Coordinates of C-alpha atoms (C1' of nucleotides) in Angstrom, one line a residue:
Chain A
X1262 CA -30.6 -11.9 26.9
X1263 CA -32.3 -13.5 24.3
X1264 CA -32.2 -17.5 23.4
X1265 CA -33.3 -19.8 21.1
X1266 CA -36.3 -20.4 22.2
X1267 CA -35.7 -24.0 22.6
X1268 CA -32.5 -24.2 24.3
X1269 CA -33.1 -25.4 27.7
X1270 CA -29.5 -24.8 28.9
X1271 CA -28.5 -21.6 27.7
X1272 CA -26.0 -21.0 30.1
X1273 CA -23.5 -23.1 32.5
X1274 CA -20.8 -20.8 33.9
X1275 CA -19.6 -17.4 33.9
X1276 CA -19.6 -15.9 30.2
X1277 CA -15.8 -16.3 30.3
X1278 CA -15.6 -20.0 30.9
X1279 CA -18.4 -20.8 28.4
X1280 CA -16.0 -19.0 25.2
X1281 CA -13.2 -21.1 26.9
X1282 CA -15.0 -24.0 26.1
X1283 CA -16.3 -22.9 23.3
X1284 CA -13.0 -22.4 21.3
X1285 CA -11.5 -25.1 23.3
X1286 CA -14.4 -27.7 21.4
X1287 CA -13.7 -25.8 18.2
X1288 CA -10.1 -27.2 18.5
X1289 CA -11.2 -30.5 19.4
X1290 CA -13.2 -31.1 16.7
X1291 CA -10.7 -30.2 14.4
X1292 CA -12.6 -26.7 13.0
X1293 CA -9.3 -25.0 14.0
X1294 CA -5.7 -26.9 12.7
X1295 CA -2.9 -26.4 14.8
X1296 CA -0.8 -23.2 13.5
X1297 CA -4.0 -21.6 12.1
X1298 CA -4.7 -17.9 12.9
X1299 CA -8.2 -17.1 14.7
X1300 CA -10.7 -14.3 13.9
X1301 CA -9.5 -10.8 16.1
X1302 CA -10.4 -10.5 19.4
X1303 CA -13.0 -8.4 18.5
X1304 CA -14.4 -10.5 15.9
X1305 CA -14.7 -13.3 18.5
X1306 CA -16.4 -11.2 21.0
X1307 CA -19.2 -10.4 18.3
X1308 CA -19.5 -13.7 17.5
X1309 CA -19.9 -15.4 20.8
X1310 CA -22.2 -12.7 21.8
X1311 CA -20.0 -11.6 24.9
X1312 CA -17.3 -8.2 25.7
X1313 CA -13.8 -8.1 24.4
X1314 CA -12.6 -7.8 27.8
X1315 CA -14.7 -11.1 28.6
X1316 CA -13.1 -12.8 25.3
X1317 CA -9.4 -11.4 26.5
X1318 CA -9.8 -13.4 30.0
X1319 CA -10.9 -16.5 28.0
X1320 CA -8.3 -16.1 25.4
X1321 CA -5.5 -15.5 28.4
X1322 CA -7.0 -18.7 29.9
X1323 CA -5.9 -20.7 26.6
X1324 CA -3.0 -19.1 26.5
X1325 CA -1.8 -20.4 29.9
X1326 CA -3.0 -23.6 29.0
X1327 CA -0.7 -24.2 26.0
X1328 CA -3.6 -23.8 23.3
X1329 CA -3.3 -20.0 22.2
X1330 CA -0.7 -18.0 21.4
X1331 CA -1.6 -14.2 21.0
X1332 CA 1.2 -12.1 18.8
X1333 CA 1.0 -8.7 19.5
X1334 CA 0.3 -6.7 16.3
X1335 CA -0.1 -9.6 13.9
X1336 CA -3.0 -12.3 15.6
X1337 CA -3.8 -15.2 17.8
X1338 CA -3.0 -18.4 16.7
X1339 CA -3.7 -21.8 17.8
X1340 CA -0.4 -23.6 19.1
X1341 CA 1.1 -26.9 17.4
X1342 CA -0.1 -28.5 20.2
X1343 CA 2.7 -30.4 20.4
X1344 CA 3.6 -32.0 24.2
X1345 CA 5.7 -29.4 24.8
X1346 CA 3.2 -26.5 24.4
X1347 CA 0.5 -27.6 26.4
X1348 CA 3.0 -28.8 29.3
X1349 CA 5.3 -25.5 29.2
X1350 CA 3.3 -24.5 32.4
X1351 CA 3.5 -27.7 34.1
X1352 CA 6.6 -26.5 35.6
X1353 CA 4.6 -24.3 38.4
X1354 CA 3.5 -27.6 40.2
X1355 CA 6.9 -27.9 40.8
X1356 CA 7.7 -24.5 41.2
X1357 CA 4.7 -24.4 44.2
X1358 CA 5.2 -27.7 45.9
X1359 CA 6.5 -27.7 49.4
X1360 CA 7.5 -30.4 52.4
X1361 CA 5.7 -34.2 51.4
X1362 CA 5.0 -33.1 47.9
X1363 CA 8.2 -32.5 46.6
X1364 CA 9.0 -35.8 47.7
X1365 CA 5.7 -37.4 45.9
X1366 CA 7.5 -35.3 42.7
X1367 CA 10.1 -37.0 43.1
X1368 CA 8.8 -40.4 42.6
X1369 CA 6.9 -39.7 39.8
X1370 CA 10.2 -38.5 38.2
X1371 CA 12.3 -41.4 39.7
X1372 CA 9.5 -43.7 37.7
X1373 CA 9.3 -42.1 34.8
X1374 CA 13.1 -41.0 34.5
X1375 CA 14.4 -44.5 35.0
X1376 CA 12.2 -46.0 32.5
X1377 CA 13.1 -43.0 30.1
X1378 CA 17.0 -43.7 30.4
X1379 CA 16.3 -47.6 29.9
X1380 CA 14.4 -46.5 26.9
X1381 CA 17.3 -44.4 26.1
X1382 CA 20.1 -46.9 26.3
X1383 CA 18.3 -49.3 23.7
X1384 CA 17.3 -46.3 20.9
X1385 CA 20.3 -43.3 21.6
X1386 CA 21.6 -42.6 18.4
X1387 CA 25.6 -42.0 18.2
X1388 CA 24.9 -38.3 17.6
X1389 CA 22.5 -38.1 20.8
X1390 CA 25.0 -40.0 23.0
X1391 CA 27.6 -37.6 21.7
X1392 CA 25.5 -34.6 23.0
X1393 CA 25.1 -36.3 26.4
X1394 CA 29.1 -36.9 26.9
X1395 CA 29.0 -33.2 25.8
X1396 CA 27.2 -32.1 28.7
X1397 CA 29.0 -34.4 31.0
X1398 CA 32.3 -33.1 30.2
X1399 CA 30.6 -29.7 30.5
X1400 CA 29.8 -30.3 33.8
X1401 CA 32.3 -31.7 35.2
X1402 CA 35.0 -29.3 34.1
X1403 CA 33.2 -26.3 35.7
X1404 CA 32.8 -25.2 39.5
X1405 CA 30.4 -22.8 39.0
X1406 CA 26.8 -24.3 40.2
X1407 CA 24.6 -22.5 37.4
X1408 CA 26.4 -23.7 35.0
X1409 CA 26.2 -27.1 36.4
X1410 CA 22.8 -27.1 36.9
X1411 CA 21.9 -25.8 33.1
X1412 CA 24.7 -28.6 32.1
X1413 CA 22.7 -31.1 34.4
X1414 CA 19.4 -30.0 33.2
X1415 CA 20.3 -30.7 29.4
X1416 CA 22.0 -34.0 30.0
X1417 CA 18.9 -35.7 31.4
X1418 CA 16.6 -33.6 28.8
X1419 CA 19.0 -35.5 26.0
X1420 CA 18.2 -38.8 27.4
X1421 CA 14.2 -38.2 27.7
X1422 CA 14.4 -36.9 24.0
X1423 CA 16.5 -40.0 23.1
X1424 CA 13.6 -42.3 24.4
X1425 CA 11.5 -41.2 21.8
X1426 CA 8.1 -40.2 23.6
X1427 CA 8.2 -36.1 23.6
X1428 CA 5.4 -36.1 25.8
X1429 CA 7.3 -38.0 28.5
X1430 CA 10.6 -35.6 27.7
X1431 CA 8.2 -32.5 28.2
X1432 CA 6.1 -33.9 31.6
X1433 CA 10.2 -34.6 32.8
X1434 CA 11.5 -30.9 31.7
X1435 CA 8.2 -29.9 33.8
X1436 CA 9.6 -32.0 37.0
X1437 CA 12.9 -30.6 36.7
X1438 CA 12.1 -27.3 36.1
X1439 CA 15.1 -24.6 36.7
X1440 CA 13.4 -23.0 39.9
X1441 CA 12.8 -26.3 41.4
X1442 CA 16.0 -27.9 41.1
X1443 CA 17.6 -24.7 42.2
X1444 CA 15.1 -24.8 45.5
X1445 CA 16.0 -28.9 46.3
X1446 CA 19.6 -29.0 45.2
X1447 CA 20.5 -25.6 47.0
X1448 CA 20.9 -27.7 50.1
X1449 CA 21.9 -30.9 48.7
X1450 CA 24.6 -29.6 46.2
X1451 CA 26.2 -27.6 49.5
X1452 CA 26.5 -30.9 51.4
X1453 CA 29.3 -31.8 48.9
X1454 CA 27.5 -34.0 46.6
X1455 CA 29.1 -33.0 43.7
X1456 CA 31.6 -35.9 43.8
X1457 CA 28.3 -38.8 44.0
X1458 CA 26.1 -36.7 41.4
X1459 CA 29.2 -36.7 39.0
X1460 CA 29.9 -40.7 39.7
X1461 CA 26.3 -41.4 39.5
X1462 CA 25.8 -39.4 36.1
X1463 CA 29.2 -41.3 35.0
X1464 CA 26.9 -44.4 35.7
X1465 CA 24.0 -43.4 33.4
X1466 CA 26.5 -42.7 30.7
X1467 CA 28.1 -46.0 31.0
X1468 CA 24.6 -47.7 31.1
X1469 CA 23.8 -45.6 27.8
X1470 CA 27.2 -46.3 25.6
X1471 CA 27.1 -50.0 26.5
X1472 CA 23.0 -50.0 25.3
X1473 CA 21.9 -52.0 28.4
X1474 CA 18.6 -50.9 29.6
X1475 CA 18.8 -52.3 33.1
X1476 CA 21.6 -50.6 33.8
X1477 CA 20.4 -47.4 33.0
X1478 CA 17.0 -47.7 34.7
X1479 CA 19.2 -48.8 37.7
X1480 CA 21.5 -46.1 37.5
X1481 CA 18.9 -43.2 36.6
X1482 CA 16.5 -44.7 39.5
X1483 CA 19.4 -44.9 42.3
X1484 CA 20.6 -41.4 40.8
X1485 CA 17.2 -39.6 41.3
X1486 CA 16.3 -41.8 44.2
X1487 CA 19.5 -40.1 46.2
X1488 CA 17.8 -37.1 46.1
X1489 CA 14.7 -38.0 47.1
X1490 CA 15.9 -39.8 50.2
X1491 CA 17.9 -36.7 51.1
X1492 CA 15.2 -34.7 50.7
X1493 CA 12.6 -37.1 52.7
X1494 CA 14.9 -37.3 56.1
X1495 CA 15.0 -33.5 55.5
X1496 CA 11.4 -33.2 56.0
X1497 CA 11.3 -35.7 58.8
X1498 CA 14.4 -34.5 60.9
Chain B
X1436 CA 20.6 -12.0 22.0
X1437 CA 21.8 -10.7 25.0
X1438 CA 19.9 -7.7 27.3
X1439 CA 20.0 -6.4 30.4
X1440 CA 23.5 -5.0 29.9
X1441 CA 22.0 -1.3 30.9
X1442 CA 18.3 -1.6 32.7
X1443 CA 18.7 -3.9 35.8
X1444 CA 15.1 -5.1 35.3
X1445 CA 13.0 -1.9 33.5
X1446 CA 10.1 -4.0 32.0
X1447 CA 10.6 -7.9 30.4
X1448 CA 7.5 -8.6 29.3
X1449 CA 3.9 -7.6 29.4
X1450 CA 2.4 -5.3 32.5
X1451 CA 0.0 -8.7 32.8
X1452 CA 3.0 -11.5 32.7
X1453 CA 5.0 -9.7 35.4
X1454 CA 1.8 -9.2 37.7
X1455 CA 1.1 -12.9 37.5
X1456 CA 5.1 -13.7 38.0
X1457 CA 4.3 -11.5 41.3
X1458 CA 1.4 -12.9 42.6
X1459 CA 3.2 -16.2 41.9
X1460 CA 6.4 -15.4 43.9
X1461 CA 4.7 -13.9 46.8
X1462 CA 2.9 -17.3 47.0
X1463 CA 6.4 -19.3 46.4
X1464 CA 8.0 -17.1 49.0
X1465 CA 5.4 -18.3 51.7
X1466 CA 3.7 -14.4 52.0
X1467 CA 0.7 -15.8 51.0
X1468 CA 0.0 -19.0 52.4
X1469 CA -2.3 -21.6 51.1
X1470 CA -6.2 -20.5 51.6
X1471 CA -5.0 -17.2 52.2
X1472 CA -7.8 -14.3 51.2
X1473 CA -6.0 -11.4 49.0
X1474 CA -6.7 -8.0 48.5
X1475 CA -9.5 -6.9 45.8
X1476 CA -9.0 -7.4 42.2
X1477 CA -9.0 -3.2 42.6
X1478 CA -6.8 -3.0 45.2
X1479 CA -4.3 -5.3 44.1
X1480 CA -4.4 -3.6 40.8
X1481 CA -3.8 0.0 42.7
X1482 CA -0.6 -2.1 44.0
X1483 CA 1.1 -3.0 41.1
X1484 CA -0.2 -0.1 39.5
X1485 CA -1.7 -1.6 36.4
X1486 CA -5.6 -1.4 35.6
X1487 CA -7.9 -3.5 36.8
X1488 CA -8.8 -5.4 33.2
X1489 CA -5.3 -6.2 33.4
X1490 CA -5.0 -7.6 37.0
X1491 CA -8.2 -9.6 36.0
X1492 CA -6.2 -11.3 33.1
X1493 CA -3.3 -11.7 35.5
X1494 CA -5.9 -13.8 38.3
X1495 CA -7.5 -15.4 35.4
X1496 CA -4.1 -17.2 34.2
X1497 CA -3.2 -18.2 37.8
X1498 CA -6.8 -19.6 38.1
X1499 CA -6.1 -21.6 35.2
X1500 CA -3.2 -23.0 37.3
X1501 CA -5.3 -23.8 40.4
X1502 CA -3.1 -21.5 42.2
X1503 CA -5.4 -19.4 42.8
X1504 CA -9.7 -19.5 43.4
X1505 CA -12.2 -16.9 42.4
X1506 CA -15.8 -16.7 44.7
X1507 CA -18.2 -14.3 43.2
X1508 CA -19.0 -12.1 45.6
X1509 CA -16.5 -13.1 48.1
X1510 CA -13.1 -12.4 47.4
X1511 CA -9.4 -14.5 45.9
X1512 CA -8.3 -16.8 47.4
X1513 CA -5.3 -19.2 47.1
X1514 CA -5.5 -22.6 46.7
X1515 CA -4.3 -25.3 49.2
X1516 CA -1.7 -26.3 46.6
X1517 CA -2.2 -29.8 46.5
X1518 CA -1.5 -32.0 43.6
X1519 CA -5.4 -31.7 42.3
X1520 CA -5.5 -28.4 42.8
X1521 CA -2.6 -27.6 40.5
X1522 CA -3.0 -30.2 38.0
X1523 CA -6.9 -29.9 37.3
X1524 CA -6.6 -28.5 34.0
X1525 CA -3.8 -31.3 33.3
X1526 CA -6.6 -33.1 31.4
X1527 CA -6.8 -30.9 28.4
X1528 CA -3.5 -32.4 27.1
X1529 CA -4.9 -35.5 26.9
X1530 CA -8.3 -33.9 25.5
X1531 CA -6.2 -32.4 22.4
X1532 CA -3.7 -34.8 21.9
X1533 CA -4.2 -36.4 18.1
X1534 CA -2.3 -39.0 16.1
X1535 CA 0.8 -40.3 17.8
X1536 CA 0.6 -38.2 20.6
X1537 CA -2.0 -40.2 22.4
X1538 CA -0.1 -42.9 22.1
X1539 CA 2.7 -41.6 24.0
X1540 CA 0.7 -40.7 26.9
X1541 CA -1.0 -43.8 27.2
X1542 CA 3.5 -44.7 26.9
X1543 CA 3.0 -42.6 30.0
X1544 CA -0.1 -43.7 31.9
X1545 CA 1.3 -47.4 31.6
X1546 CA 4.2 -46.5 33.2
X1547 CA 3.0 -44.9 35.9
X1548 CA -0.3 -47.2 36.0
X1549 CA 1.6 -50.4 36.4
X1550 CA 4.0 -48.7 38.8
X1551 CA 1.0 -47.1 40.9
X1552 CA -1.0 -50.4 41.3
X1553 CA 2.3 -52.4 42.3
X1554 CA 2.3 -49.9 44.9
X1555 CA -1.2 -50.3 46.0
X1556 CA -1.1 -54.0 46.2
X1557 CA 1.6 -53.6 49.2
X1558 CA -0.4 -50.7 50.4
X1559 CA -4.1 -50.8 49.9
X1560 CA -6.4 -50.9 53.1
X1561 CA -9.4 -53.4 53.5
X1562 CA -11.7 -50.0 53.1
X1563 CA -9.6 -49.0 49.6
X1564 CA -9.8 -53.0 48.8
X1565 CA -13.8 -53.1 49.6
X1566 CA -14.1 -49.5 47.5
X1567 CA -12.2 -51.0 44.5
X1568 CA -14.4 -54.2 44.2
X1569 CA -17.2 -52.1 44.4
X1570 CA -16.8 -50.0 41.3
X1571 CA -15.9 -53.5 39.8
X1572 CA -18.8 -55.3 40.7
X1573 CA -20.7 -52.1 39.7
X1574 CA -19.0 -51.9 36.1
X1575 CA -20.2 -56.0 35.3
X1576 CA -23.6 -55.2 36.3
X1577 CA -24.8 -53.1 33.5
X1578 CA -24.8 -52.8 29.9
X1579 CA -24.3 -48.9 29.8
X1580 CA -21.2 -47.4 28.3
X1581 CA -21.4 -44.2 30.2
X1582 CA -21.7 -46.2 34.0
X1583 CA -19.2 -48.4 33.0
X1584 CA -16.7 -45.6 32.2
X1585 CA -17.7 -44.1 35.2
X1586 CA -16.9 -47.1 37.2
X1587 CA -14.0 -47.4 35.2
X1588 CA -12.9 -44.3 36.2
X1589 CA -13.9 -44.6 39.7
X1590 CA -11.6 -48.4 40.0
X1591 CA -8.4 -46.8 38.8
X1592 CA -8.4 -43.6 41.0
X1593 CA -9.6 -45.9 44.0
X1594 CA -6.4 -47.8 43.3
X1595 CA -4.2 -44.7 42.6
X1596 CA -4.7 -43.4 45.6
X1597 CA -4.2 -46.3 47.6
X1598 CA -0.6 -45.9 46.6
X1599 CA 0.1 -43.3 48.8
X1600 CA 1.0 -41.1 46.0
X1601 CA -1.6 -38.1 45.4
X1602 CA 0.4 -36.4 42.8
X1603 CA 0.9 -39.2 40.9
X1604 CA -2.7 -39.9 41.0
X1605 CA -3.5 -36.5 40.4
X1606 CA -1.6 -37.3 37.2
X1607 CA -3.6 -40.2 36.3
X1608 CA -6.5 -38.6 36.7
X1609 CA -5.5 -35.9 34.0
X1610 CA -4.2 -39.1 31.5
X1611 CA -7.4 -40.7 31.8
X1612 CA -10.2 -37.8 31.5
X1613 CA -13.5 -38.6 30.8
X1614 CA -13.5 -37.1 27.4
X1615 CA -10.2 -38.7 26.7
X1616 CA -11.4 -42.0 27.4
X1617 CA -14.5 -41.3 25.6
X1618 CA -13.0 -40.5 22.6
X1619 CA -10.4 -43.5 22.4
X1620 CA -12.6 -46.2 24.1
X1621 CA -15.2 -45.5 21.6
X1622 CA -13.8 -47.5 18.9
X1623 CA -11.9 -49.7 21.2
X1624 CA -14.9 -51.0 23.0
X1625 CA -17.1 -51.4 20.0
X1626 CA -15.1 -54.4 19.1
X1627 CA -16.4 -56.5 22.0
X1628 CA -13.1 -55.4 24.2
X1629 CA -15.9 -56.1 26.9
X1630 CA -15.0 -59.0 28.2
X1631 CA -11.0 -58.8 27.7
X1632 CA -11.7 -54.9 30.0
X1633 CA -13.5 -57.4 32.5
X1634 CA -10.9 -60.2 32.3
X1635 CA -8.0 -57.4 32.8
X1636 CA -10.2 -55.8 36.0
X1637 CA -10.5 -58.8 37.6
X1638 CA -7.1 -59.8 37.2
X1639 CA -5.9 -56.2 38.8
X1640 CA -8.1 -56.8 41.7
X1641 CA -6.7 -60.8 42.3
X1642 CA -3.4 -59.1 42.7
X1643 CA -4.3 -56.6 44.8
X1644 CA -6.9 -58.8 47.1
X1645 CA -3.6 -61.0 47.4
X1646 CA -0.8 -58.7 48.2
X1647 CA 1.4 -59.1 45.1
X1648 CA 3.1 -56.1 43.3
X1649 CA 4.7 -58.1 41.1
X1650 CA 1.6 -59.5 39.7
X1651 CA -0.3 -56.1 40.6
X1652 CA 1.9 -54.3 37.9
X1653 CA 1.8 -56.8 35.5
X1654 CA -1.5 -56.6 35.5
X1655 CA -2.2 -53.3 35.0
X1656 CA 0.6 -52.9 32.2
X1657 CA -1.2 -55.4 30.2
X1658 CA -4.1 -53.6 31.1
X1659 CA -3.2 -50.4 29.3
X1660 CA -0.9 -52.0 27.2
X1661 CA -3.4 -53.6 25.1
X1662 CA -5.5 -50.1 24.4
X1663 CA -2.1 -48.7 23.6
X1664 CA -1.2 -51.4 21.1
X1665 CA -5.0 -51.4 19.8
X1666 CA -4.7 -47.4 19.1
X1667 CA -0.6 -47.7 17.9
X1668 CA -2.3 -50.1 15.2
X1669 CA -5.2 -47.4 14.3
X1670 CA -2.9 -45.1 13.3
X1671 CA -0.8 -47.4 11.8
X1672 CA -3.2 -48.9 9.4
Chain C
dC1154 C1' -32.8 -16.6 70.9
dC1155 C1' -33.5 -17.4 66.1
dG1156 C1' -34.6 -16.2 61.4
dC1157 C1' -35.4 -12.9 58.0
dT1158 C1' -34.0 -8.9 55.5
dG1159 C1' -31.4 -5.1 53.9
dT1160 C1' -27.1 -3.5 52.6
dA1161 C1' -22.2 -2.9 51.8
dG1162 C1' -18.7 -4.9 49.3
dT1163 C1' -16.9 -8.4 46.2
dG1164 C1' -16.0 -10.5 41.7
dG1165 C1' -18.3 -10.6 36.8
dT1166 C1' -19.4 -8.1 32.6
dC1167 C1' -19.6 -4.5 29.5
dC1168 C1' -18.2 -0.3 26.9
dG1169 C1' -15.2 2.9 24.6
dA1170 C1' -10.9 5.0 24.1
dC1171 C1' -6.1 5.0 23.4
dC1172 C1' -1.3 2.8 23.1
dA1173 C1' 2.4 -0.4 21.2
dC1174 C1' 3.6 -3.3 17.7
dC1175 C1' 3.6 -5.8 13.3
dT1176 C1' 2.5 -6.2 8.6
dG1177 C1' 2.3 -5.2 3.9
dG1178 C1' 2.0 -2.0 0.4
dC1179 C1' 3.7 2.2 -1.4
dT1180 C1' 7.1 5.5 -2.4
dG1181 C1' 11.3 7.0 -3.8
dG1182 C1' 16.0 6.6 -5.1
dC1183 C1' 19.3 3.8 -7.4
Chain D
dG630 C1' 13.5 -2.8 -13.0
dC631 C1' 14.9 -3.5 -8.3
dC632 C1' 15.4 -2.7 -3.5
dA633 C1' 15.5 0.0 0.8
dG634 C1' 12.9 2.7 3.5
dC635 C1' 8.8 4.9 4.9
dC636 C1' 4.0 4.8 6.2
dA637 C1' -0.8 3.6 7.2
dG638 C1' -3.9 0.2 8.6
dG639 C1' -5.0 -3.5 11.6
dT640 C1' -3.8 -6.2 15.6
dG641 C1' -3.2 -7.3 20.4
dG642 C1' -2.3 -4.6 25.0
dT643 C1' -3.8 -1.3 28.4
dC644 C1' -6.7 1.8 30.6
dG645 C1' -10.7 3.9 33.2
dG646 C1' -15.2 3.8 34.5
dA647 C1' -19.8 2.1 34.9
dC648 C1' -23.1 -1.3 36.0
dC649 C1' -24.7 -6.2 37.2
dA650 C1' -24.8 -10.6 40.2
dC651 C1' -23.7 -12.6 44.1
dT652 C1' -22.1 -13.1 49.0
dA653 C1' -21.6 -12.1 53.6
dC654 C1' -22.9 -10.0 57.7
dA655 C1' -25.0 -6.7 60.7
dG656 C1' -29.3 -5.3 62.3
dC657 C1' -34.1 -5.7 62.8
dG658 C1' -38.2 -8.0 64.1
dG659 C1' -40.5 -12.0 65.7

DNA sequence: CCGCTGTAGTGGTCCGACCACCTGGCTGGC
DNA sequence: GCCAGCCAGGTGGTCGGACCACTACAGCGG
């Protein structure tokens, strides 16, 4: 391979991770706006000097990452790179996590999930608190445990939303993830919690319609805090 | 809207997404454990019966992840799973975040910053102590933006980890990536923020050297709190 | 016994072909 | 003139095979 004669670092990496960075800086310095459509995957391979089937793992790469999004038949397009995009895979921490980590994953959403609701109960707008008694009623007029969960799962999602930072509502719907409530509350859910989880949510509520933050961060930290103590004398029992 | 009313589970989505959904339940499932070697890229194609370019795509995504690790010339490998592992490529969120966006995740990082160095100050070891005023005397011996970031760097993740939580200071780590920092402390610390960064250090570490999580988080809020106002009044002017 | 070397096997890269799907223009009827 | 439907071109998705770069390890020679 030829170079430019005066590069002196010509290459870092595999050829792969070196178009990664390449498009990824192309992003960052604003040469490609969120939404816009990128040259075909051929086109880039030319251009970057390397194979399509090189330029398909880096493009797959981006993908994953949140950055890309690859239509079949019409293009590849750079995302809006809104929080929720480049966190939609954050859920697979969760999703892999086992014995003291789930625990640590816990705290982090204990921390930011309290502070989220007490955000909540000073900004909620009428129609957002409407959706969360929505959900509440929802859940608690059902047996059936998926339908709690997705019930459950939307309540808190609400509330993040309502605290106006959609980064801290995504990195929350990524510690909350479907697959790794299912996996804690499996166990937790069967030792008849459902009565404490529906008081405790009852408690957030309250906290939210009478706007005082304390009581929310209170309620949401003691809510999420139950599970986590189940779920560390669990692991050490 | 609704499917699977005939097929039980034909095909959902491409032959690449559902090899990486395999690869990534065989891991959840425990039948491949953490460090585990697995097959060759050709073998495991021959196993799901999909090519080999495809399987490639399908390691390079969960490599992406940090679930799994690719040695030239040796073999695939999974990952021990731990929060660094998994969260490695957590940084690029910060690293493309524009506008109000990065205001919300330094929302974020103060959060979990001031929480994180409350719990340091109860739980930081003489060693972690003697590290962190290290990095600070380091960072007010020199003039040099790129060793004071460094040190910067260095006295935060010293202090995350002395709260006992790696995930959450995996987190941090990825809310406060070099290039992030770069590109936001650029203006910042052009306006003589110097000595107010200094002031702010030296106040974390009083807390810390005396045992005081109250103070320790207060600290540290204020800390991040006055970047976050500095860059909330960027945009907004 | 140690160190070097050769080699088999692995991931990394490239090529060229074909398939599945979407898009937009064109055709044809109304 | 207008609109539904068809159709061709272009796009990402998949495949198979070949070769390169690197690693690990067995075997040789000192």
């Amino acid at each position: 391979m030829n170079e430019t004669e005066t590069e002196p670092a010509p290459q870092r990496g595999t050829v792969t991770q070196r178009a990664i960075e390449r498009i990824k800086a192309m992003i960052a310095e604003g040469l490609l706006e969120p939404g816009a459509r990128l040259p075909t995957e051929r086109e880039l391979a030319a251009q970057l000097g390397i194979s399509r089937s090189s330029m398909r793992e880096a493009i797959r790469a981006l993908t994953v990452m949140g950055v890309l999004e690859a239509r079949h038949g019409s293009g590849i397009y750079v995302t809006q790179l809104q929080a929720g995009d480049l966190l939609e895979n954050f859920g697979v921490v969760a999703d892999l996590s086992r014995g003291p980590r789930l625990v640590e994953l816990l705290e982090v959403r204990r921390i930011l999930e309290s502070t989220a609701t007490a955000l909540a109960a000073a900004r909620i707008t009428p129609e957002q608190l409407a959706e969360v008694e929505r959900h509440l009623a929802a859940m608690n007029a059902t047996d059936d445990p998926e339908e709690i969960l997705a019930h459950d799962l939307a309540f808190h999602r609400e509330i993040a939303l309502a605290a106006g930072n959609e980064t801290m509502a995504a990195i929350l719907e990524g510690l909350s993830s479907r697959t790794f409530r299912a996996r804690v509350w499996r166990g937790y859910q069967e030792e008849g919690a459902f009565a404490r989880t529906r008081r405790e949510h009852a408690a957030i509520h309250r906290a939210l319609a009478a706007r005082d933050p304390e009581a929310a961060r209170a309620a949401a930290a003691a809510h999420v805090g139950e599970v986590e103590e189940w779920l560390r004398a669990q692991l050490g029992g």
